[in-house]
Amino acid sequence: GRKTYKKVYYLEGTAYEMGFLLGLMAEPEVSVMTDKYVENVIPDFFDIKFDPNSKIIQHIQEVLVEILGEATEKMEKDIPYELIMEMVGIVNGCQVVNPDTDVELKALKFLNFGIDYLVSHIYTGEIFKQKKRKIPPEILKVPVMCNAISITGENVEGNKHYFGRDFMFPTAGVFQDV
């Protein structure tokens, strides 16, 4: 098969400037992540196979978008200003390089902290038990999550601190290439 290489971006500046530069350089990749990834990762949270065009998957996607919208709105006051400004910069950079871009701030918020909200609440199924949601929590499955390790103290040369993480979240057929 065709080998796809991931890009690495090195940026300096304020949060907004770094976001803007990333938007200028990576609009297609940002667009794929805010559209295809968010859309394709949803079925990975359920323990049944769906036809992507089925009414139930469309209903589930609508409910999850509603939940993420509510959550990101409530959470925004707790998100560091620099992270919001970086996302604003990404959107603006994407718009400069591609005036017809699909990249929106709302989608970046979903991707950057809405999905974390969803995952942190999906373990209990509580978000689906409300009458208006009408999705049985029994169909939920918890996808494999990331692991992290932190090493610090006298066992590390120079008393430094090292942090590492592996990404084990579902790739949704997108993230492995972007």
mmCIF file of C-alpha atoms in Angstrom, residues 43-137:
data_model
loop_
_atom_site.group_PDB
_atom_site.id
_atom_site.type_symbol
_atom_site.label_atom_id
_atom_site.label_comp_id
_atom_site.label_asym_id
_atom_site.label_seq_id
_atom_site.Cartn_x
_atom_site.Cartn_y
_atom_site.Cartn_z
ATOM 1 C CA PRO A 43 -19.368 4.741 15.954
ATOM 2 C CA ASP A 44 -16.252 3.675 17.895
ATOM 3 C CA PHE A 45 -18.122 4.466 21.118
ATOM 4 C CA PHE A 46 -20.853 1.903 20.492
ATOM 5 C CA ASP A 47 -20.894 -1.854 20.848
ATOM 6 C CA ILE A 48 -22.940 -2.536 17.732
ATOM 7 C CA LYS A 49 -22.208 -2.211 14.036
ATOM 8 C CA PHE A 50 -24.142 0.437 12.168
ATOM 9 C CA ASP A 51 -24.815 1.250 8.575
ATOM 10 C CA PRO A 52 -23.437 4.823 8.526
ATOM 11 C CA ASN A 53 -26.612 5.955 6.748
ATOM 12 C CA SER A 54 -28.986 4.346 9.242
ATOM 13 C CA LYS A 55 -31.454 6.453 11.187
ATOM 14 C CA ILE A 56 -30.063 5.311 14.540
ATOM 15 C CA ILE A 57 -26.475 6.404 13.765
ATOM 16 C CA GLN A 58 -27.798 9.740 12.512
ATOM 17 C CA HIS A 59 -29.794 10.094 15.742
ATOM 18 C CA ILE A 60 -26.767 9.192 17.854
ATOM 19 C CA GLN A 61 -24.607 11.694 15.992
ATOM 20 C CA GLU A 62 -27.220 14.418 16.515
ATOM 21 C CA VAL A 63 -27.414 13.607 20.234
ATOM 22 C CA LEU A 64 -23.619 13.586 20.604
ATOM 23 C CA VAL A 65 -23.293 16.903 18.765
ATOM 24 C CA GLU A 66 -25.955 18.340 21.088
ATOM 25 C CA ILE A 67 -24.152 16.987 24.164
ATOM 26 C CA LEU A 68 -20.783 18.252 22.969
ATOM 27 C CA GLY A 69 -22.269 21.647 22.157
ATOM 28 C CA GLU A 70 -23.749 21.956 25.646
ATOM 29 C CA ALA A 71 -20.544 20.725 27.274
ATOM 30 C CA THR A 72 -18.160 22.958 25.363
ATOM 31 C CA GLU A 73 -20.331 25.981 26.093
ATOM 32 C CA LYS A 74 -20.277 25.208 29.832
ATOM 33 C CA MET A 75 -16.579 24.331 29.866
ATOM 34 C CA GLU A 76 -15.243 27.305 27.936
ATOM 35 C CA LYS A 77 -14.869 29.446 31.052
ATOM 36 C CA ASP A 78 -12.482 26.788 32.414
ATOM 37 C CA ILE A 79 -10.347 26.518 29.281
ATOM 38 C CA PRO A 80 -7.169 28.627 29.365
ATOM 39 C CA TYR A 81 -7.497 31.793 27.271
ATOM 40 C CA GLU A 82 -4.346 30.896 25.312
ATOM 41 C CA LEU A 83 -5.916 27.651 24.063
ATOM 42 C CA ILE A 84 -9.033 29.467 22.880
ATOM 43 C CA MET A 85 -6.862 32.074 21.145
ATOM 44 C CA GLU A 86 -4.832 29.342 19.460
ATOM 45 C CA MET A 87 -8.059 27.823 18.099
ATOM 46 C CA VAL A 88 -9.242 31.246 16.912
ATOM 47 C CA GLY A 89 -5.880 31.654 15.164
ATOM 48 C CA ILE A 90 -6.224 28.253 13.490
ATOM 49 C CA VAL A 91 -9.657 29.174 12.133
ATOM 50 C CA ASN A 92 -8.422 32.543 10.875
ATOM 51 C CA GLY A 93 -5.339 30.997 9.237
ATOM 52 C CA CYS A 94 -7.483 28.362 7.546
ATOM 53 C CA GLN A 95 -9.832 31.077 6.255
ATOM 54 C CA VAL A 96 -6.950 33.092 4.782
ATOM 55 C CA VAL A 97 -5.480 30.164 2.873
ATOM 56 C CA ASN A 98 -8.900 28.765 1.884
ATOM 57 C CA PRO A 99 -11.848 31.197 2.027
ATOM 58 C CA ASP A 100 -14.192 28.221 1.494
ATOM 59 C CA THR A 101 -12.772 26.188 4.398
ATOM 60 C CA ASP A 102 -15.141 24.121 6.498
ATOM 61 C CA VAL A 103 -13.037 24.711 9.633
ATOM 62 C CA GLU A 104 -15.099 26.370 12.373
ATOM 63 C CA LEU A 105 -14.261 27.334 15.954
ATOM 64 C CA LYS A 106 -17.122 25.196 17.271
ATOM 65 C CA ALA A 107 -15.643 22.082 15.641
ATOM 66 C CA LEU A 108 -12.175 22.828 17.038
ATOM 67 C CA LYS A 109 -13.682 23.145 20.513
ATOM 68 C CA PHE A 110 -15.473 19.809 20.046
ATOM 69 C CA LEU A 111 -12.221 18.204 18.973
ATOM 70 C CA ASN A 112 -10.004 19.757 21.650
ATOM 71 C CA PHE A 113 -12.142 19.517 24.756
ATOM 72 C CA GLY A 114 -15.640 18.325 23.871
ATOM 73 C CA ILE A 115 -14.561 14.789 23.075
ATOM 74 C CA ASP A 116 -12.633 14.623 26.363
ATOM 75 C CA TYR A 117 -15.843 15.636 28.133
ATOM 76 C CA LEU A 118 -17.768 12.936 26.303
ATOM 77 C CA VAL A 119 -15.227 10.236 27.094
ATOM 78 C CA SER A 120 -15.066 11.222 30.758
ATOM 79 C CA HIS A 121 -18.849 10.806 31.011
ATOM 80 C CA ILE A 122 -19.402 7.842 28.705
ATOM 81 C CA TYR A 123 -18.192 5.359 31.349
ATOM 82 C CA THR A 124 -21.363 5.846 33.399
ATOM 83 C CA GLY A 125 -23.861 6.146 30.556
ATOM 84 C CA GLU A 126 -25.568 8.936 32.527
ATOM 85 C CA ILE A 127 -25.511 11.334 29.581
ATOM 86 C CA PHE A 128 -27.809 8.998 27.658
ATOM 87 C CA LYS A 129 -30.259 8.223 30.467
ATOM 88 C CA GLN A 130 -32.096 11.537 30.227
ATOM 89 C CA LYS A 131 -35.498 11.098 28.595
ATOM 90 C CA LYS A 132 -34.805 13.526 25.774
ATOM 91 C CA ARG A 133 -31.639 11.608 24.738
ATOM 92 C CA LYS A 134 -33.376 8.245 24.128
ATOM 93 C CA ILE A 135 -30.239 6.188 23.542
ATOM 94 C CA PRO A 136 -29.895 2.999 25.598
ATOM 95 C CA PRO A 137 -26.633 3.136 27.586
#
